Structures are given as structure tokens and as C-alpha cells.
PDB file of C-alpha atoms in Angstrom:
ATOM      1  CA  GLY K   1     -43.481  65.085 206.452  1.00  0.00           C
ATOM      2  CA  PHE K   2     -46.106  67.806 206.193  1.00  0.00           C
ATOM      3  CA  GLY K   3     -43.631  70.611 205.457  1.00  0.00           C
ATOM      4  CA  ILE K   4     -42.035  68.646 202.618  1.00  0.00           C
ATOM      5  CA  MET K   5     -45.418  67.821 201.085  1.00  0.00           C
ATOM      6  CA  ASP K   6     -46.642  71.391 201.558  1.00  0.00           C
ATOM      7  CA  GLN K   7     -43.647  72.954 199.822  1.00  0.00           C
ATOM      8  CA  THR K   8     -43.607  70.366 197.039  1.00  0.00           C
ATOM      9  CA  VAL K   9     -47.235  70.987 196.115  1.00  0.00           C
ATOM     10  CA  MET K  10     -46.900  74.754 196.449  1.00  0.00           C
ATOM     11  CA  VAL K  11     -43.744  75.009 194.331  1.00  0.00           C
ATOM     12  CA  HIS K  12     -44.927  72.724 191.539  1.00  0.00           C
ATOM     13  CA  ALA K  13     -48.528  73.984 191.476  1.00  0.00           C
ATOM     14  CA  GLY K  14     -47.371  77.606 191.587  1.00  0.00           C
ATOM     15  CA  ASN K  15     -44.928  76.986 188.757  1.00  0.00           C
ATOM     16  CA  ALA K  16     -47.561  75.216 186.638  1.00  0.00           C
ATOM     17  CA  ILE K  17     -50.081  77.997 187.280  1.00  0.00           C
ATOM     18  CA  ASP K  18     -47.473  80.629 186.431  1.00  0.00           C
ATOM     19  CA  LEU K  19     -46.584  78.903 183.141  1.00  0.00           C
ATOM     20  CA  THR K  20     -50.218  78.378 182.096  1.00  0.00           C
ATOM     21  CA  PHE K  21     -52.787  80.713 183.641  1.00  0.00           C
ATOM     22  CA  GLY K  22     -50.129  83.303 184.412  1.00  0.00           C
ATOM     23  CA  VAL K  23     -49.130  83.548 180.777  1.00  0.00           C
ATOM     24  CA  THR K  24     -52.696  83.283 179.438  1.00  0.00           C
ATOM     25  CA  PHE K  25     -54.324  85.762 181.812  1.00  0.00           C
ATOM     26  CA  GLY K  26     -51.331  87.924 182.699  1.00  0.00           C
ATOM     27  CA  LEU K  27     -51.180  86.874 186.356  1.00  0.00           C
ATOM     28  CA  SER K  28     -48.158  88.025 188.281  1.00  0.00           C
ATOM     29  CA  THR K  29     -45.747  85.420 189.587  1.00  0.00           C
ATOM     30  CA  LEU K  30     -46.801  86.323 193.118  1.00  0.00           C
ATOM     31  CA  SER K  31     -50.454  85.672 192.222  1.00  0.00           C
ATOM     32  CA  ALA K  32     -49.474  82.288 190.776  1.00  0.00           C
ATOM     33  CA  ALA K  33     -47.559  81.510 193.985  1.00  0.00           C
ATOM     34  CA  ALA K  34     -50.641  82.418 196.037  1.00  0.00           C
ATOM     35  CA  CYS K  35     -52.744  80.062 193.903  1.00  0.00           C
ATOM     36  CA  GLY K  36     -50.099  77.375 194.447  1.00  0.00           C
ATOM     37  CA  GLN K  37     -50.456  77.954 198.194  1.00  0.00           C
ATOM     38  CA  ILE K  38     -54.209  77.362 197.894  1.00  0.00           C
ATOM     39  CA  CYS K  39     -53.497  74.037 196.163  1.00  0.00           C
ATOM     40  CA  SER K  40     -51.012  73.191 198.899  1.00  0.00           C
ATOM     41  CA  ASP K  41     -53.523  73.980 201.647  1.00  0.00           C
ATOM     42  CA  VAL K  42     -56.147  71.782 199.978  1.00  0.00           C
ATOM     43  CA  ALA K  43     -53.609  68.956 199.703  1.00  0.00           C
ATOM     44  CA  GLY K  44     -52.731  69.408 203.372  1.00  0.00           C
ATOM     45  CA  VAL K  45     -56.358  69.063 204.431  1.00  0.00           C
ATOM     46  CA  THR K  46     -56.848  66.119 202.076  1.00  0.00           C
ATOM     47  CA  PHE K  47     -53.680  64.161 202.862  1.00  0.00           C
ATOM     48  CA  GLY K  48     -52.819  65.353 206.385  1.00  0.00           C
ATOM     49  CA  GLY K  49     -54.240  62.211 207.977  1.00  0.00           C
ATOM     50  CA  ALA K  50     -52.280  59.976 205.603  1.00  0.00           C
ATOM     51  CA  ILE K  51     -49.034  61.754 206.473  1.00  0.00           C
ATOM     52  CA  GLU K  52     -49.715  61.277 210.180  1.00  0.00           C
ATOM     53  CA  SER K  53     -50.509  57.585 209.584  1.00  0.00           C
ATOM     54  CA  VAL K  54     -47.223  57.052 207.758  1.00  0.00           C
ATOM     55  CA  ALA K  55     -45.349  58.836 210.526  1.00  0.00           C
ATOM     56  CA  ALA K  56     -47.096  56.694 213.142  1.00  0.00           C
ATOM     57  CA  SER K  57     -46.248  53.496 211.261  1.00  0.00           C
ATOM     58  CA  ALA K  58     -42.566  54.498 211.194  1.00  0.00           C
ATOM     59  CA  GLY K  59     -42.321  53.015 214.668  1.00  0.00           C
ATOM     60  CA  LEU K  60     -41.490  56.184 216.548  1.00  0.00           C
ATOM     61  CA  PRO K  61     -42.495  55.704 220.161  1.00  0.00           C
ATOM     62  CA  GLU K  62     -45.160  57.886 221.720  1.00  0.00           C
ATOM     63  CA  PRO K  63     -43.974  59.765 224.808  1.00  0.00           C
ATOM     64  CA  LYS K  64     -45.229  58.089 227.938  1.00  0.00           C
ATOM     65  CA  LEU K  65     -46.170  61.144 229.976  1.00  0.00           C
ATOM     66  CA  SER K  66     -48.773  61.272 232.673  1.00  0.00           C
ATOM     67  CA  ALA K  67     -51.611  63.796 232.426  1.00  0.00           C
ATOM     68  CA  THR K  68     -49.852  65.898 235.052  1.00  0.00           C
ATOM     69  CA  GLN K  69     -46.602  65.873 233.094  1.00  0.00           C
ATOM     70  CA  GLN K  70     -48.412  66.812 229.878  1.00  0.00           C
ATOM     71  CA  ARG K  71     -49.715  69.960 231.584  1.00  0.00           C
ATOM     72  CA  LEU K  72     -46.254  71.148 232.676  1.00  0.00           C
ATOM     73  CA  PRO K  73     -45.194  74.401 230.976  1.00  0.00           C
ATOM     74  CA  VAL K  74     -41.797  72.965 230.012  1.00  0.00           C
ATOM     75  CA  VAL K  75     -43.481  70.025 228.266  1.00  0.00           C
ATOM     76  CA  LYS K  76     -45.847  72.347 226.372  1.00  0.00           C
ATOM     77  CA  ARG K  77     -42.978  74.643 225.322  1.00  0.00           C
ATOM     78  CA  THR K  78     -40.836  71.706 224.233  1.00  0.00           C
ATOM     79  CA  GLY K  79     -43.670  70.251 222.137  1.00  0.00           C
ATOM     80  CA  PHE K  80     -44.390  73.649 220.593  1.00  0.00           C
ATOM     81  CA  LEU K  81     -40.729  74.201 219.721  1.00  0.00           C
ATOM     82  CA  GLY K  82     -40.463  70.675 218.293  1.00  0.00           C
ATOM     83  CA  ARG K  83     -43.486  71.249 216.042  1.00  0.00           C
ATOM     84  CA  ILE K  84     -42.078  74.566 214.805  1.00  0.00           C
ATOM     85  CA  LEU K  85     -38.645  73.089 214.106  1.00  0.00           C
ATOM     86  CA  GLY K  86     -40.214  70.100 212.354  1.00  0.00           C
ATOM     87  CA  VAL K  87     -42.272  72.289 210.034  1.00  0.00           C
ATOM     88  CA  VAL K  88     -39.336  74.619 209.285  1.00  0.00           C
ATOM     89  CA  PHE K  89     -37.012  71.676 208.582  1.00  0.00           C
ATOM     90  CA  GLY K  90     -39.616  70.021 206.355  1.00  0.00           C
ATOM     91  CA  CYS K  91     -40.269  73.252 204.458  1.00  0.00           C
ATOM     92  CA  VAL K  92     -36.547  73.803 203.883  1.00  0.00           C
ATOM     93  CA  LEU K  93     -36.256  70.224 202.569  1.00  0.00           C
ATOM     94  CA  GLY K  94     -39.295  70.857 200.385  1.00  0.00           C
ATOM     95  CA  LEU K  95     -37.608  73.892 198.867  1.00  0.00           C
ATOM     96  CA  THR K  96     -35.095  71.552 197.233  1.00  0.00           C
ATOM     97  CA  ASN K  97     -37.835  71.123 194.600  1.00  0.00           C
ATOM     98  CA  LEU K  98     -36.673  74.481 193.251  1.00  0.00           C
ATOM     99  CA  LEU K  99     -33.463  72.796 192.112  1.00  0.00           C
ATOM    100  CA  PHE K 100     -35.450  70.655 189.675  1.00  0.00           C
ATOM    101  CA  ILE K 101     -37.513  73.391 188.019  1.00  0.00           C
ATOM    102  CA  ASP K 102     -36.324  74.748 184.695  1.00  0.00           C
ATOM    103  CA  ALA K 103     -36.399  78.496 185.404  1.00  0.00           C
ATOM    104  CA  SER K 104     -35.424  79.349 181.843  1.00  0.00           C
ATOM    105  CA  ARG K 105     -38.944  78.605 180.546  1.00  0.00           C
TER     106      ARG K 105
END
């Protein structure tokens, strides 16, 4: 959820900044993208809890691991890898926003 939201805000905010402030003040596209990333980070801080709440209400079960199991290296590595794959997958899905932007403007 977070990766999709992050990319969506970044792509659309960066595009809007590029088409407005970029044109007005001569900002490079990369500068507009960086400003879009700032907007995305602010949205992440603002709405991160809401995204987690929605994910929790989806009914996905929490792993029932003991404290000892949670400290196992294999459990930590698996959780780390799962978080990385989740963010990458969400970001790739979020990039589909690029299909809906009129690049000819």
C-alpha cells in the first residue's frame, strides 16, 4: 500500500510542479521530481498510519510467533526481505500512473 501511494503522489506532484513552477522558474525536470519526492515523503508521514490501519482491517492474520522465534535470524531476514519486496512491488504498481500522464504537454 505504501509504495503505491508513495509513487502516485511523487509522480503526480512532480508532474504538476514541472508543468507549473518548472516552466515559470525554469526548474529542471529532475528538480521538479525532487520536489515531488518531498511531497510524497510528507504524504507518507501524514497518511502512513491510515495505510497501516487499512491493511490491518483487510483481515490478514498476524504471525503467531513467540518472542524467541521473533529473535531468530531466519525470521528477521524473512521479514526484512518481505518488507523490501512489498515496497518494490508497490512502487512498480505505482509507476503505472505514468501511463495516465499526457507527456506531450
